[in-house]
Structure formats: structure tokens, C-alpha cells
Amino acid sequence: MIIVPVKDGENIERALKKFKRKFEKTGVVKELRARQQFTKPSVLKRLKMEKAIYVQKLRNAEE
């Protein structure tokens, strides 16, 4: 359960923004979308490898 403490006089939009940020960090929506269709383990492995290569290239470009 996500709890967002709201201070006295705090704007509702700001509290809603905090809630949305916390909700996004939990990854619930991302997981629901992933569960809507089955992805083969080999495809997941390939995607994970491609992401790792991409991140590696980014890190090498920074140096």
C-alpha cells in the first residue's frame, strides 16, 4: 500500500504527483503489461543481452 503524507496547506496536485511517482517506482503497471502476453525465455534472454550491450556502449562512450 502506498502512503503519501500530505502536509497542511499542501496542494492536491503536488500530493497527486508524489503518489504517481511512488506508484511508478513500484513497477506495477510495467509488470501488468508484461503479463498480458507470454514472452519466450529465449526472447527475454536476447533482450536482456541487447540492453546490457547498449548500456556497456554508453558507459564506454562516457570515458
XYZ file of N, CA and C in Angstrom:
189
model
N 0.840 -1.166 0.000
C 0.000 0.000 0.000
C 0.892 1.238 0.000
N 0.565 2.166 -0.874
C 1.357 3.387 -0.997
C 0.741 4.459 -0.110
N 1.571 5.040 0.743
C 1.116 6.095 1.639
C 1.860 7.378 1.267
N 1.084 8.429 1.034
C 1.663 9.727 0.706
C 1.240 10.708 1.787
N 2.160 11.104 2.654
C 1.799 12.082 3.686
C 1.571 13.454 3.066
N 0.432 14.065 3.412
C 0.095 15.385 2.887
C 0.176 16.382 4.030
N 0.974 17.421 3.832
C 1.137 18.440 4.861
C -0.043 19.414 4.803
N -0.261 20.118 5.894
C -1.332 21.103 5.928
C -1.059 22.198 4.902
N -2.072 22.477 4.104
C -1.962 23.530 3.109
C -1.230 23.110 1.846
N -0.867 21.831 1.753
C -0.163 21.373 0.552
C -1.140 21.217 -0.600
N -0.695 21.554 -1.759
C -1.516 21.495 -2.955
C -1.878 20.043 -3.293
N -3.115 19.831 -3.728
C -3.570 18.486 -4.087
C -2.785 17.957 -5.289
N -2.502 18.818 -6.253
C -1.760 18.385 -7.440
C -0.371 17.877 -7.064
N 0.246 18.541 -6.087
C 1.588 18.119 -5.658
C 1.522 16.742 -4.987
N 0.509 16.533 -4.148
C 0.352 15.232 -3.485
C 0.067 14.146 -4.516
N -0.738 14.470 -5.519
C -1.042 13.509 -6.575
C 0.214 13.176 -7.373
N 1.045 14.165 -7.598
C 2.301 13.958 -8.314
C 3.222 13.029 -7.530
N 3.285 13.213 -6.203
C 4.084 12.326 -5.346
C 3.571 10.891 -5.427
N 2.230 10.754 -5.385
C 1.628 9.422 -5.457
C 1.978 8.749 -6.783
N 1.827 9.476 -7.871
C 2.118 8.908 -9.187
C 3.582 8.477 -9.286
N 4.491 9.288 -8.724
C 5.916 8.967 -8.763
C 6.196 7.686 -7.977
N 5.606 7.581 -6.773
C 5.812 6.375 -5.960
C 5.227 5.151 -6.654
N 4.048 5.323 -7.251
C 3.384 4.218 -7.944
C 4.219 3.753 -9.123
N 4.816 4.683 -9.855
C 5.650 4.344 -10.999
C 6.886 3.566 -10.556
N 7.460 3.949 -9.404
C 8.660 3.269 -8.908
C 8.394 1.828 -8.495
N 7.158 1.520 -8.098
C 6.854 0.154 -7.698
C 6.893 -0.805 -8.882
N 6.617 -0.302 -10.095
C 6.686 -1.144 -11.290
C 5.460 -1.996 -11.518
N 4.336 -1.669 -10.897
C 3.118 -2.472 -11.018
C 2.593 -2.449 -12.447
N 2.519 -1.280 -13.037
C 1.975 -1.153 -14.392
C 2.867 -1.879 -15.391
N 4.170 -1.748 -15.214
C 5.117 -2.410 -16.108
C 4.953 -3.933 -16.042
N 4.777 -4.445 -14.832
C 4.599 -5.882 -14.662
C 3.279 -6.357 -15.265
N 2.215 -5.579 -15.090
C 0.922 -5.949 -15.666
C 0.993 -6.024 -17.184
N 1.656 -5.064 -17.786
C 1.784 -5.075 -19.250
C 2.608 -6.272 -19.717
N 3.620 -6.627 -18.955
C 4.456 -7.770 -19.329
C 3.679 -9.076 -19.199
N 2.761 -9.143 -18.251
C 1.989 -10.371 -18.044
C 0.849 -10.544 -19.040
N 0.527 -9.505 -19.780
C -0.587 -9.606 -20.723
C -0.276 -10.549 -21.875
N 0.987 -10.702 -22.203
C 1.351 -11.630 -23.259
C 2.568 -12.432 -22.831
N 2.643 -13.657 -23.298
C 3.753 -14.524 -22.942
C 4.956 -14.212 -23.822
N 6.103 -14.125 -23.206
C 7.352 -13.919 -23.931
C 8.257 -15.111 -23.651
N 8.734 -15.704 -24.724
C 9.580 -16.878 -24.573
C 10.856 -16.533 -23.814
N 11.344 -17.479 -23.016
C 12.576 -17.234 -22.258
C 13.767 -16.866 -23.149
N 13.824 -17.449 -24.341
C 14.938 -17.130 -25.241
C 14.866 -15.675 -25.698
N 13.649 -15.167 -25.902
C 13.479 -13.767 -26.314
C 13.862 -12.850 -25.161
N 13.457 -13.202 -23.947
C 13.822 -12.396 -22.778
C 15.335 -12.329 -22.613
N 15.989 -13.469 -22.806
C 17.438 -13.526 -22.685
C 18.106 -12.649 -23.732
N 17.582 -12.703 -24.965
C 18.151 -11.896 -26.043
C 17.981 -10.400 -25.758
N 16.791 -10.008 -25.286
C 16.528 -8.602 -24.973
C 17.425 -8.110 -23.838
N 17.614 -8.967 -22.840
C 18.470 -8.618 -21.715
C 19.913 -8.419 -22.181
N 20.354 -9.275 -23.087
C 21.709 -9.181 -23.621
C 21.867 -7.905 -24.445
N 20.865 -7.585 -25.268
C 20.927 -6.372 -26.076
C 20.973 -5.126 -25.197
N 20.210 -5.123 -24.115
C 20.211 -3.985 -23.196
C 21.573 -3.848 -22.528
N 22.160 -4.975 -22.135
C 23.473 -4.947 -21.491
C 24.529 -4.392 -22.443
N 24.463 -4.785 -23.709
C 25.416 -4.282 -24.702
C 25.231 -2.780 -24.892
N 23.991 -2.340 -24.950
C 23.682 -0.915 -25.126
C 24.231 -0.091 -23.957
N 23.995 -0.572 -22.731
C 24.480 0.137 -21.551
C 25.998 0.161 -21.537
N 26.612 -0.928 -21.929
C 28.076 -1.017 -21.974
C 28.642 0.019 -22.945
N 27.994 0.145 -24.109
C 28.456 1.127 -25.097
C 28.323 2.543 -24.565
N 27.218 2.823 -23.849
C 27.022 4.143 -23.274
C 28.112 4.459 -22.252
N 28.415 3.504 -21.413
C 29.448 3.710 -20.393
C 30.818 3.902 -21.009
N 31.108 3.168 -22.087
C 32.394 3.319 -22.761
C 32.492 4.674 -23.458
N 31.379 5.192 -23.947
C 31.382 6.475 -24.636
C 31.632 7.623 -23.645
N 31.203 7.458 -22.402
C 31.404 8.481 -21.381
C 32.875 8.631 -21.032
N 33.596 7.548 -21.056
C 35.005 7.569 -20.643
C 35.922 8.110 -21.670
